[in-house]
């Protein structure tokens, strides 16, 4: 329960982030029903030009991420965010759903939330994670969540060593992380060299937390490598770009730019690194916040949400696909003409609960010992 991270910022940025934390607490209850969170709240424009947000679907994954974020609040604000429920109510509901969870990533998030909440059934959650984390190939994001969960749970046996080695091996010969680790069919060959922003921040976070917990020097070096790579590639307006060439660290395709990356995921990973004793990228974090501050229409106070992303209006994600193929053939080939044909003019008007959950976790949690 700390705001030491917000205190690193200038007074203007502090006010903005504090306001966004308050918005998140208000914005979570409209997406909470039956002990779990919806998949999204989708914007719908009324005849008078105002907006409403319509809940759609359900998501165990997003519920677990919200549990992590809400856990950083005071108990009173936890209940406010959960429409009167407690954090243990939410985590308990997630643990009960474990038998139907089929992915290691979702199981890892539930373990992580259970560990931080002090839930009595943590061992049950860890057992289910062990059953699911057996494949030769895994998405990078999920591999990072597995390591973060085991660190949070204090697991130090062979499971933790395997998760550590798998994540460290993912950088072998690469500047940044690709989309999947290990050999298998998860990613087509033409885009095997491509890694998205999420593929960087979650391993960075997990490795920083491993170093904070155990003093693992190799984990810190890897985390620093990824942090330096994404910060070096940051856009001129503070954009955290979307697709990278894992081999070189260069940007393959910048768009979409996501509000959750600017407000939450970028700061979260970099602040974990700083808390763990690594480099403090406060200037880059602040620059990323500026991207949101300069787009006030992305923050809807009346609905207590943020619009999801700024994107190109290209059909079937054409630009990112073409650039993935082009850079697979020749490193650095970006086909700049596509920027003129498909400028970033589209706004994705929806808000997913995990975006608000990570915002709380980014700014109110801590990693390791801080002064």
mmCIF file of C-alpha atoms in Angstrom:
data_model
loop_
_atom_site.group_PDB
_atom_site.id
_atom_site.type_symbol
_atom_site.label_atom_id
_atom_site.label_comp_id
_atom_site.label_asym_id
_atom_site.label_seq_id
_atom_site.Cartn_x
_atom_site.Cartn_y
_atom_site.Cartn_z
ATOM 1 C CA UNK A 1 0.000 0.000 0.000
ATOM 2 C CA UNK A 2 2.390 2.670 -1.165
ATOM 3 C CA UNK A 3 2.490 5.640 -3.457
ATOM 4 C CA UNK A 4 6.289 5.931 -3.531
ATOM 5 C CA UNK A 5 6.191 5.371 -7.288
ATOM 6 C CA UNK A 6 3.903 8.317 -7.920
ATOM 7 C CA UNK A 7 6.249 10.434 -5.817
ATOM 8 C CA UNK A 8 9.000 9.907 -8.410
ATOM 9 C CA UNK A 9 7.076 12.034 -10.893
ATOM 10 C CA UNK A 10 6.765 15.786 -11.355
ATOM 11 C CA UNK A 11 3.819 17.427 -9.605
ATOM 12 C CA UNK A 12 1.789 17.607 -12.824
ATOM 13 C CA UNK A 13 2.339 13.942 -13.593
ATOM 14 C CA UNK A 14 1.576 13.052 -9.975
ATOM 15 C CA UNK A 15 -1.803 14.774 -10.220
ATOM 16 C CA UNK A 16 -2.572 13.004 -13.481
ATOM 17 C CA UNK A 17 -1.664 9.529 -12.190
ATOM 18 C CA UNK A 18 -3.524 10.060 -8.911
ATOM 19 C CA UNK A 19 -6.584 10.985 -10.934
ATOM 20 C CA UNK A 20 -6.195 7.866 -13.050
ATOM 21 C CA UNK A 21 -5.958 5.692 -9.938
ATOM 22 C CA UNK A 22 -9.207 7.208 -8.689
ATOM 23 C CA UNK A 23 -10.786 6.640 -12.112
ATOM 24 C CA UNK A 24 -9.751 2.986 -12.018
ATOM 25 C CA UNK A 25 -11.403 2.400 -8.655
ATOM 26 C CA UNK A 26 -14.613 3.953 -9.994
ATOM 27 C CA UNK A 27 -14.370 2.213 -13.345
ATOM 28 C CA UNK A 28 -14.043 -1.365 -12.135
ATOM 29 C CA UNK A 29 -17.491 -1.962 -10.522
ATOM 30 C CA UNK A 30 -19.482 -1.450 -13.766
ATOM 31 C CA UNK A 31 -17.571 -4.406 -15.217
ATOM 32 C CA UNK A 32 -17.949 -6.693 -12.188
ATOM 33 C CA UNK A 33 -20.760 -9.231 -11.890
ATOM 34 C CA UNK A 34 -21.138 -12.644 -10.318
ATOM 35 C CA UNK A 35 -17.675 -12.657 -8.785
ATOM 36 C CA UNK A 36 -15.743 -11.967 -11.991
ATOM 37 C CA UNK A 37 -15.078 -9.267 -14.538
ATOM 38 C CA UNK A 38 -16.388 -8.772 -18.027
ATOM 39 C CA UNK A 39 -14.154 -9.096 -21.070
ATOM 40 C CA UNK A 40 -14.737 -5.500 -22.111
ATOM 41 C CA UNK A 41 -16.913 -2.421 -21.811
ATOM 42 C CA UNK A 42 -17.552 -1.369 -25.395
ATOM 43 C CA UNK A 43 -18.302 2.237 -26.244
ATOM 44 C CA UNK A 44 -21.589 3.040 -27.916
ATOM 45 C CA UNK A 45 -22.369 6.560 -29.056
ATOM 46 C CA UNK A 46 -25.799 7.988 -28.331
ATOM 47 C CA UNK A 47 -27.783 10.214 -30.679
ATOM 48 C CA UNK A 48 -26.738 13.303 -28.720
ATOM 49 C CA UNK A 49 -23.030 12.469 -29.155
ATOM 50 C CA UNK A 50 -22.460 11.187 -25.630
ATOM 51 C CA UNK A 51 -21.113 7.705 -24.933
ATOM 52 C CA UNK A 52 -22.223 4.708 -22.930
ATOM 53 C CA UNK A 53 -20.158 1.579 -22.216
ATOM 54 C CA UNK A 54 -21.841 -1.781 -22.756
ATOM 55 C CA UNK A 55 -20.430 -4.800 -20.826
ATOM 56 C CA UNK A 56 -19.577 -7.828 -22.958
ATOM 57 C CA UNK A 57 -18.439 -11.352 -22.096
ATOM 58 C CA UNK A 58 -16.493 -12.636 -19.106
ATOM 59 C CA UNK A 59 -12.752 -13.119 -18.571
ATOM 60 C CA UNK A 60 -10.927 -15.176 -15.969
ATOM 61 C CA UNK A 61 -7.627 -13.697 -17.141
ATOM 62 C CA UNK A 62 -8.740 -10.126 -16.747
ATOM 63 C CA UNK A 63 -10.318 -10.929 -13.374
ATOM 64 C CA UNK A 64 -6.994 -12.264 -12.118
ATOM 65 C CA UNK A 65 -5.144 -9.156 -13.296
ATOM 66 C CA UNK A 66 -7.698 -6.959 -11.565
ATOM 67 C CA UNK A 67 -7.167 -8.999 -8.388
ATOM 68 C CA UNK A 68 -3.468 -8.124 -8.526
ATOM 69 C CA UNK A 69 -4.219 -4.446 -8.988
ATOM 70 C CA UNK A 70 -6.947 -4.266 -6.360
ATOM 71 C CA UNK A 71 -4.604 -5.968 -3.895
ATOM 72 C CA UNK A 72 -2.494 -2.812 -3.893
ATOM 73 C CA UNK A 73 -5.413 -0.751 -2.547
ATOM 74 C CA UNK A 74 -6.492 -0.221 1.039
ATOM 75 C CA UNK A 75 -9.229 -2.598 2.175
ATOM 76 C CA UNK A 76 -11.854 0.131 1.966
ATOM 77 C CA UNK A 77 -10.935 0.950 -1.617
ATOM 78 C CA UNK A 78 -10.720 -2.755 -2.487
ATOM 79 C CA UNK A 79 -14.369 -3.131 -1.590
ATOM 80 C CA UNK A 80 -15.223 0.026 -3.504
ATOM 81 C CA UNK A 81 -13.535 -1.387 -6.618
ATOM 82 C CA UNK A 82 -15.227 -4.771 -6.188
ATOM 83 C CA UNK A 83 -18.759 -3.493 -5.579
ATOM 84 C CA UNK A 84 -18.614 -4.492 -1.917
ATOM 85 C CA UNK A 85 -16.770 -7.810 -2.273
ATOM 86 C CA UNK A 86 -13.386 -8.418 -0.671
ATOM 87 C CA UNK A 87 -10.166 -9.265 -2.478
ATOM 88 C CA UNK A 88 -10.320 -12.791 -1.052
ATOM 89 C CA UNK A 89 -13.843 -13.160 -2.454
ATOM 90 C CA UNK A 90 -12.541 -12.416 -5.938
ATOM 91 C CA UNK A 91 -9.436 -14.612 -5.609
ATOM 92 C CA UNK A 92 -11.510 -17.417 -4.096
ATOM 93 C CA UNK A 93 -13.832 -17.355 -7.091
ATOM 94 C CA UNK A 94 -10.838 -17.557 -9.415
ATOM 95 C CA UNK A 95 -9.326 -20.503 -7.563
ATOM 96 C CA UNK A 96 -12.655 -22.338 -7.822
ATOM 97 C CA UNK A 97 -12.530 -21.858 -11.599
ATOM 98 C CA UNK A 98 -9.079 -23.462 -11.931
ATOM 99 C CA UNK A 99 -10.375 -26.883 -13.080
ATOM 100 C CA UNK A 100 -11.772 -25.242 -16.218
ATOM 101 C CA UNK A 101 -8.639 -23.177 -16.901
ATOM 102 C CA UNK A 102 -6.689 -24.704 -19.789
ATOM 103 C CA UNK A 103 -3.810 -22.254 -20.281
ATOM 104 C CA UNK A 104 -0.652 -21.907 -18.219
ATOM 105 C CA UNK A 105 -0.858 -18.125 -18.469
ATOM 106 C CA UNK A 106 -4.272 -17.847 -16.845
ATOM 107 C CA UNK A 107 -3.332 -20.375 -14.164
ATOM 108 C CA UNK A 108 -0.156 -18.415 -13.447
ATOM 109 C CA UNK A 109 -2.072 -15.175 -12.998
ATOM 110 C CA UNK A 110 -4.427 -16.873 -10.538
ATOM 111 C CA UNK A 111 -1.424 -18.269 -8.637
ATOM 112 C CA UNK A 112 0.197 -14.854 -8.586
ATOM 113 C CA UNK A 113 -2.980 -13.212 -7.278
ATOM 114 C CA UNK A 114 -3.486 -15.966 -4.700
ATOM 115 C CA UNK A 115 0.100 -15.581 -3.483
ATOM 116 C CA UNK A 116 -0.134 -11.823 -3.077
ATOM 117 C CA UNK A 117 -3.569 -12.037 -1.452
ATOM 118 C CA UNK A 118 -2.436 -14.753 0.972
ATOM 119 C CA UNK A 119 -5.190 -17.117 -0.146
ATOM 120 C CA UNK A 120 -5.311 -20.466 1.653
ATOM 121 C CA UNK A 121 -5.577 -22.467 -1.570
ATOM 122 C CA UNK A 122 -2.331 -21.246 -3.110
ATOM 123 C CA UNK A 123 -0.897 -24.771 -3.167
ATOM 124 C CA UNK A 124 -3.935 -25.961 -5.116
ATOM 125 C CA UNK A 125 -3.371 -23.197 -7.653
ATOM 126 C CA UNK A 126 0.328 -24.061 -7.953
ATOM 127 C CA UNK A 127 -0.557 -27.692 -8.536
ATOM 128 C CA UNK A 128 -2.895 -26.776 -11.392
ATOM 129 C CA UNK A 129 -0.204 -24.544 -12.896
ATOM 130 C CA UNK A 130 2.267 -27.440 -12.817
ATOM 131 C CA UNK A 131 -0.238 -29.616 -14.690
ATOM 132 C CA UNK A 132 -0.652 -27.041 -17.442
ATOM 133 C CA UNK A 133 2.930 -25.814 -17.881
ATOM 134 C CA UNK A 134 4.322 -28.843 -19.681
ATOM 135 C CA UNK A 135 4.617 -27.915 -23.362
ATOM 136 C CA UNK A 136 7.795 -27.598 -25.415
ATOM 137 C CA UNK A 137 6.698 -24.158 -26.629
ATOM 138 C CA UNK A 138 4.939 -21.336 -24.801
ATOM 139 C CA UNK A 139 3.962 -17.772 -25.544
ATOM 140 C CA UNK A 140 6.491 -15.358 -24.067
ATOM 141 C CA UNK A 141 3.868 -13.475 -22.080
ATOM 142 C CA UNK A 142 2.673 -16.680 -20.439
ATOM 143 C CA UNK A 143 6.217 -17.791 -19.666
ATOM 144 C CA UNK A 144 6.790 -14.473 -17.909
ATOM 145 C CA UNK A 145 3.608 -14.826 -15.876
ATOM 146 C CA UNK A 146 4.662 -18.320 -14.794
ATOM 147 C CA UNK A 147 7.967 -16.990 -13.456
ATOM 148 C CA UNK A 148 6.306 -13.995 -11.784
ATOM 149 C CA UNK A 149 3.786 -16.299 -10.104
ATOM 150 C CA UNK A 150 6.450 -18.660 -8.784
ATOM 151 C CA UNK A 151 8.477 -15.738 -7.457
ATOM 152 C CA UNK A 152 5.403 -14.306 -5.730
ATOM 153 C CA UNK A 153 4.645 -17.714 -4.208
ATOM 154 C CA UNK A 154 8.214 -18.138 -2.977
ATOM 155 C CA UNK A 155 8.778 -21.302 -5.025
ATOM 156 C CA UNK A 156 12.501 -22.110 -5.291
ATOM 157 C CA UNK A 157 12.523 -25.697 -6.552
ATOM 158 C CA UNK A 158 12.997 -27.095 -10.038
ATOM 159 C CA UNK A 159 9.830 -25.441 -11.320
ATOM 160 C CA UNK A 160 11.260 -22.004 -10.619
ATOM 161 C CA UNK A 161 14.627 -22.899 -12.152
ATOM 162 C CA UNK A 162 12.951 -24.207 -15.306
ATOM 163 C CA UNK A 163 10.851 -21.053 -15.618
ATOM 164 C CA UNK A 164 13.947 -18.894 -15.091
ATOM 165 C CA UNK A 165 16.054 -20.761 -17.645
ATOM 166 C CA UNK A 166 13.272 -20.712 -20.218
ATOM 167 C CA UNK A 167 12.896 -16.956 -19.985
ATOM 168 C CA UNK A 168 16.626 -16.229 -19.998
ATOM 169 C CA UNK A 169 17.110 -18.541 -22.992
ATOM 170 C CA UNK A 170 14.533 -16.526 -24.917
ATOM 171 C CA UNK A 171 17.039 -13.682 -25.252
ATOM 172 C CA UNK A 172 19.828 -15.900 -26.561
ATOM 173 C CA UNK A 173 21.045 -14.246 -29.743
ATOM 174 C CA UNK A 174 18.250 -11.662 -29.577
ATOM 175 C CA UNK A 175 18.096 -8.019 -28.558
ATOM 176 C CA UNK A 176 14.466 -8.302 -27.418
ATOM 177 C CA UNK A 177 11.960 -11.112 -26.933
ATOM 178 C CA UNK A 178 10.078 -12.871 -29.757
ATOM 179 C CA UNK A 179 6.422 -13.790 -29.401
ATOM 180 C CA UNK A 180 6.996 -17.419 -28.365
ATOM 181 C CA UNK A 181 9.719 -19.427 -26.632
ATOM 182 C CA UNK A 182 10.802 -22.919 -27.635
ATOM 183 C CA UNK A 183 10.132 -24.885 -30.791
ATOM 184 C CA UNK A 184 6.619 -25.455 -32.010
ATOM 185 C CA UNK A 185 3.722 -24.215 -34.140
ATOM 186 C CA UNK A 186 2.515 -21.238 -32.111
ATOM 187 C CA UNK A 187 3.983 -18.613 -34.434
ATOM 188 C CA UNK A 188 4.231 -18.770 -38.268
ATOM 189 C CA UNK A 189 7.782 -18.796 -39.577
ATOM 190 C CA UNK A 190 7.365 -15.471 -41.375
ATOM 191 C CA UNK A 191 6.858 -13.673 -38.051
ATOM 192 C CA UNK A 192 9.042 -15.761 -35.755
ATOM 193 C CA UNK A 193 11.363 -12.761 -35.368
ATOM 194 C CA UNK A 194 8.555 -10.434 -34.234
ATOM 195 C CA UNK A 195 7.862 -9.568 -30.607
ATOM 196 C CA UNK A 196 5.166 -7.206 -29.360
ATOM 197 C CA UNK A 197 5.377 -4.723 -26.498
ATOM 198 C CA UNK A 198 3.715 -7.172 -24.105
ATOM 199 C CA UNK A 199 6.412 -9.714 -25.010
ATOM 200 C CA UNK A 200 8.960 -7.258 -23.583
ATOM 201 C CA UNK A 201 7.314 -5.792 -20.499
ATOM 202 C CA UNK A 202 6.138 -8.994 -18.836
ATOM 203 C CA UNK A 203 9.539 -10.754 -19.007
ATOM 204 C CA UNK A 204 11.184 -7.512 -17.866
ATOM 205 C CA UNK A 205 8.822 -7.427 -14.903
ATOM 206 C CA UNK A 206 9.259 -11.093 -14.014
ATOM 207 C CA UNK A 207 13.055 -10.939 -14.222
ATOM 208 C CA UNK A 208 13.179 -7.781 -12.123
ATOM 209 C CA UNK A 209 11.025 -9.452 -9.484
ATOM 210 C CA UNK A 210 13.217 -12.534 -9.553
ATOM 211 C CA UNK A 211 16.281 -10.386 -8.944
ATOM 212 C CA UNK A 212 14.532 -8.514 -6.132
ATOM 213 C CA UNK A 213 13.628 -11.802 -4.455
ATOM 214 C CA UNK A 214 16.859 -13.744 -4.952
ATOM 215 C CA UNK A 215 19.609 -11.371 -6.086
ATOM 216 C CA UNK A 216 19.852 -13.191 -9.436
ATOM 217 C CA UNK A 217 22.433 -11.168 -11.379
ATOM 218 C CA UNK A 218 21.670 -12.817 -14.735
ATOM 219 C CA UNK A 219 18.000 -11.936 -14.349
ATOM 220 C CA UNK A 220 18.876 -8.302 -13.688
ATOM 221 C CA UNK A 221 21.155 -8.147 -16.740
ATOM 222 C CA UNK A 222 18.416 -9.538 -18.957
ATOM 223 C CA UNK A 223 15.849 -7.135 -17.515
ATOM 224 C CA UNK A 224 18.195 -4.206 -18.104
ATOM 225 C CA UNK A 225 18.752 -5.307 -21.704
ATOM 226 C CA UNK A 226 15.023 -5.343 -22.437
ATOM 227 C CA UNK A 227 14.374 -2.061 -20.622
ATOM 228 C CA UNK A 228 17.145 -0.301 -22.505
ATOM 229 C CA UNK A 229 15.820 -1.701 -25.776
ATOM 230 C CA UNK A 230 12.233 -0.506 -25.418
ATOM 231 C CA UNK A 231 13.312 2.874 -24.064
ATOM 232 C CA UNK A 232 15.753 3.391 -26.920
ATOM 233 C CA UNK A 233 12.933 2.636 -29.372
ATOM 234 C CA UNK A 234 10.355 4.875 -27.642
ATOM 235 C CA UNK A 235 8.561 7.209 -30.042
ATOM 236 C CA UNK A 236 9.068 10.984 -30.223
ATOM 237 C CA UNK A 237 5.744 11.676 -28.474
ATOM 238 C CA UNK A 238 6.374 9.024 -25.825
ATOM 239 C CA UNK A 239 4.778 6.164 -27.743
ATOM 240 C CA UNK A 240 5.479 2.644 -26.544
ATOM 241 C CA UNK A 241 5.468 1.007 -29.957
ATOM 242 C CA UNK A 242 3.774 -2.318 -30.679
ATOM 243 C CA UNK A 243 5.922 -4.667 -32.841
ATOM 244 C CA UNK A 244 9.714 -5.093 -32.691
ATOM 245 C CA UNK A 245 12.315 -7.147 -34.507
ATOM 246 C CA UNK A 246 13.547 -9.322 -31.645
ATOM 247 C CA UNK A 247 16.873 -9.852 -33.403
ATOM 248 C CA UNK A 248 17.820 -6.169 -33.542
ATOM 249 C CA UNK A 249 15.395 -4.305 -31.289
ATOM 250 C CA UNK A 250 14.218 -2.101 -34.148
ATOM 251 C CA UNK A 251 10.557 -1.167 -34.530
ATOM 252 C CA UNK A 252 8.727 -3.145 -37.215
ATOM 253 C CA UNK A 253 5.322 -1.511 -36.782
ATOM 254 C CA UNK A 254 4.466 1.151 -34.222
ATOM 255 C CA UNK A 255 0.670 1.036 -34.251
ATOM 256 C CA UNK A 256 -1.595 0.489 -32.490
ATOM 257 C CA UNK A 257 -0.480 2.601 -29.530
ATOM 258 C CA UNK A 258 -2.392 1.345 -26.488
ATOM 259 C CA UNK A 259 -3.453 3.477 -23.540
ATOM 260 C CA UNK A 260 -2.679 0.584 -21.177
ATOM 261 C CA UNK A 261 0.920 0.560 -22.402
ATOM 262 C CA UNK A 262 1.308 4.295 -21.811
ATOM 263 C CA UNK A 263 -0.446 4.419 -18.437
ATOM 264 C CA UNK A 264 0.279 1.053 -16.922
ATOM 265 C CA UNK A 265 2.324 -1.703 -18.527
ATOM 266 C CA UNK A 266 5.331 0.386 -19.520
ATOM 267 C CA UNK A 267 5.542 2.135 -16.148
ATOM 268 C CA UNK A 268 4.813 -1.108 -14.271
ATOM 269 C CA UNK A 269 7.750 -3.021 -15.715
ATOM 270 C CA UNK A 270 10.189 -0.125 -15.554
ATOM 271 C CA UNK A 271 9.210 0.753 -11.980
ATOM 272 C CA UNK A 272 9.662 -2.878 -10.953
ATOM 273 C CA UNK A 273 13.160 -2.691 -12.417
ATOM 274 C CA UNK A 274 13.903 0.480 -10.459
ATOM 275 C CA UNK A 275 12.501 -1.019 -7.243
ATOM 276 C CA UNK A 276 14.715 -4.073 -7.769
ATOM 277 C CA UNK A 277 17.830 -1.904 -7.885
ATOM 278 C CA UNK A 278 18.067 -1.435 -11.636
ATOM 279 C CA UNK A 279 18.003 1.663 -13.807
ATOM 280 C CA UNK A 280 15.243 4.177 -13.089
ATOM 281 C CA UNK A 281 13.677 5.279 -16.375
ATOM 282 C CA UNK A 282 11.573 8.073 -14.879
ATOM 283 C CA UNK A 283 11.984 10.390 -17.873
ATOM 284 C CA UNK A 284 10.767 7.711 -20.293
ATOM 285 C CA UNK A 285 7.838 6.813 -18.033
ATOM 286 C CA UNK A 286 6.864 10.484 -17.829
ATOM 287 C CA UNK A 287 7.150 10.888 -21.586
ATOM 288 C CA UNK A 288 4.824 7.910 -22.033
ATOM 289 C CA UNK A 289 2.298 9.537 -19.707
ATOM 290 C CA UNK A 290 2.499 12.707 -21.785
ATOM 291 C CA UNK A 291 1.097 10.789 -24.757
ATOM 292 C CA UNK A 292 -2.094 10.249 -22.734
ATOM 293 C CA UNK A 293 -2.158 13.725 -21.209
ATOM 294 C CA UNK A 294 -2.019 15.221 -24.700
ATOM 295 C CA UNK A 295 -5.037 13.117 -25.722
ATOM 296 C CA UNK A 296 -7.692 14.116 -23.179
ATOM 297 C CA UNK A 297 -10.425 12.584 -25.326
ATOM 298 C CA UNK A 298 -8.983 9.158 -24.445
ATOM 299 C CA UNK A 299 -10.042 9.598 -20.798
ATOM 300 C CA UNK A 300 -13.787 9.564 -20.117
ATOM 301 C CA UNK A 301 -14.361 10.710 -16.559
ATOM 302 C CA UNK A 302 -18.125 10.298 -16.834
ATOM 303 C CA UNK A 303 -17.747 6.589 -17.671
ATOM 304 C CA UNK A 304 -14.574 6.089 -15.594
ATOM 305 C CA UNK A 305 -12.654 4.442 -18.418
ATOM 306 C CA UNK A 306 -10.022 5.031 -21.071
ATOM 307 C CA UNK A 307 -10.361 4.283 -24.757
ATOM 308 C CA UNK A 308 -8.209 1.342 -25.701
ATOM 309 C CA UNK A 309 -5.936 2.386 -28.557
ATOM 310 C CA UNK A 310 -4.998 4.639 -31.464
ATOM 311 C CA UNK A 311 -4.641 2.560 -34.613
ATOM 312 C CA UNK A 312 -4.392 2.525 -38.357
ATOM 313 C CA UNK A 313 -7.582 1.959 -40.329
ATOM 314 C CA UNK A 314 -5.935 -0.787 -42.371
ATOM 315 C CA UNK A 315 -7.955 -3.874 -43.339
ATOM 316 C CA UNK A 316 -7.091 -7.149 -41.588
ATOM 317 C CA UNK A 317 -4.060 -5.598 -39.848
ATOM 318 C CA UNK A 318 -2.392 -5.369 -43.234
ATOM 319 C CA UNK A 319 0.494 -3.055 -42.280
ATOM 320 C CA UNK A 320 1.845 -5.175 -39.460
ATOM 321 C CA UNK A 321 1.555 -8.331 -41.554
ATOM 322 C CA UNK A 322 3.337 -6.863 -44.567
ATOM 323 C CA UNK A 323 6.088 -5.406 -42.406
ATOM 324 C CA UNK A 324 6.564 -8.711 -40.593
ATOM 325 C CA UNK A 325 7.108 -10.437 -43.925
ATOM 326 C CA UNK A 326 9.351 -7.655 -45.247
ATOM 327 C CA UNK A 327 11.646 -7.618 -42.205
ATOM 328 C CA UNK A 328 11.794 -11.398 -42.296
ATOM 329 C CA UNK A 329 13.284 -11.113 -45.771
ATOM 330 C CA UNK A 330 15.482 -8.100 -45.080
ATOM 331 C CA UNK A 331 16.184 -6.620 -41.636
ATOM 332 C CA UNK A 332 15.155 -2.993 -41.396
ATOM 333 C CA UNK A 333 12.813 -2.970 -44.413
ATOM 334 C CA UNK A 334 9.744 -1.028 -43.203
ATOM 335 C CA UNK A 335 8.040 0.077 -46.450
ATOM 336 C CA UNK A 336 7.470 3.656 -45.290
ATOM 337 C CA UNK A 337 4.844 4.301 -47.955
ATOM 338 C CA UNK A 338 2.393 2.356 -45.773
ATOM 339 C CA UNK A 339 2.529 5.162 -43.188
ATOM 340 C CA UNK A 340 1.081 7.559 -45.766
ATOM 341 C CA UNK A 341 -1.533 5.144 -47.083
ATOM 342 C CA UNK A 342 -2.770 4.066 -43.640
ATOM 343 C CA UNK A 343 -2.207 6.874 -41.091
ATOM 344 C CA UNK A 344 -3.181 6.274 -37.436
ATOM 345 C CA UNK A 345 -6.645 7.825 -37.457
ATOM 346 C CA UNK A 346 -8.789 5.126 -35.832
ATOM 347 C CA UNK A 347 -9.696 5.004 -32.123
ATOM 348 C CA UNK A 348 -10.736 1.722 -30.514
ATOM 349 C CA UNK A 349 -13.528 2.753 -28.174
ATOM 350 C CA UNK A 350 -13.580 0.024 -25.577
ATOM 351 C CA UNK A 351 -12.005 -0.529 -22.162
ATOM 352 C CA UNK A 352 -11.009 -3.914 -20.764
ATOM 353 C CA UNK A 353 -10.859 -4.402 -16.986
ATOM 354 C CA UNK A 354 -7.234 -5.526 -16.979
ATOM 355 C CA UNK A 355 -6.267 -2.073 -18.227
ATOM 356 C CA UNK A 356 -7.532 -0.555 -14.979
ATOM 357 C CA UNK A 357 -6.137 -3.451 -12.932
ATOM 358 C CA UNK A 358 -2.609 -3.018 -14.257
ATOM 359 C CA UNK A 359 -2.865 0.730 -13.701
ATOM 360 C CA UNK A 360 -3.434 0.141 -9.990
ATOM 361 C CA UNK A 361 -0.669 -2.443 -9.826
ATOM 362 C CA UNK A 362 1.782 -0.256 -11.729
ATOM 363 C CA UNK A 363 1.497 2.739 -9.453
ATOM 364 C CA UNK A 364 0.574 1.317 -6.046
ATOM 365 C CA UNK A 365 2.491 -1.975 -5.798
ATOM 366 C CA UNK A 366 6.140 -2.464 -4.959
ATOM 367 C CA UNK A 367 8.918 -4.830 -5.948
ATOM 368 C CA UNK A 368 11.694 -5.601 -3.484
ATOM 369 C CA UNK A 369 12.900 -3.222 -0.812
ATOM 370 C CA UNK A 370 12.449 0.489 -1.355
ATOM 371 C CA UNK A 371 13.595 3.430 0.725
#
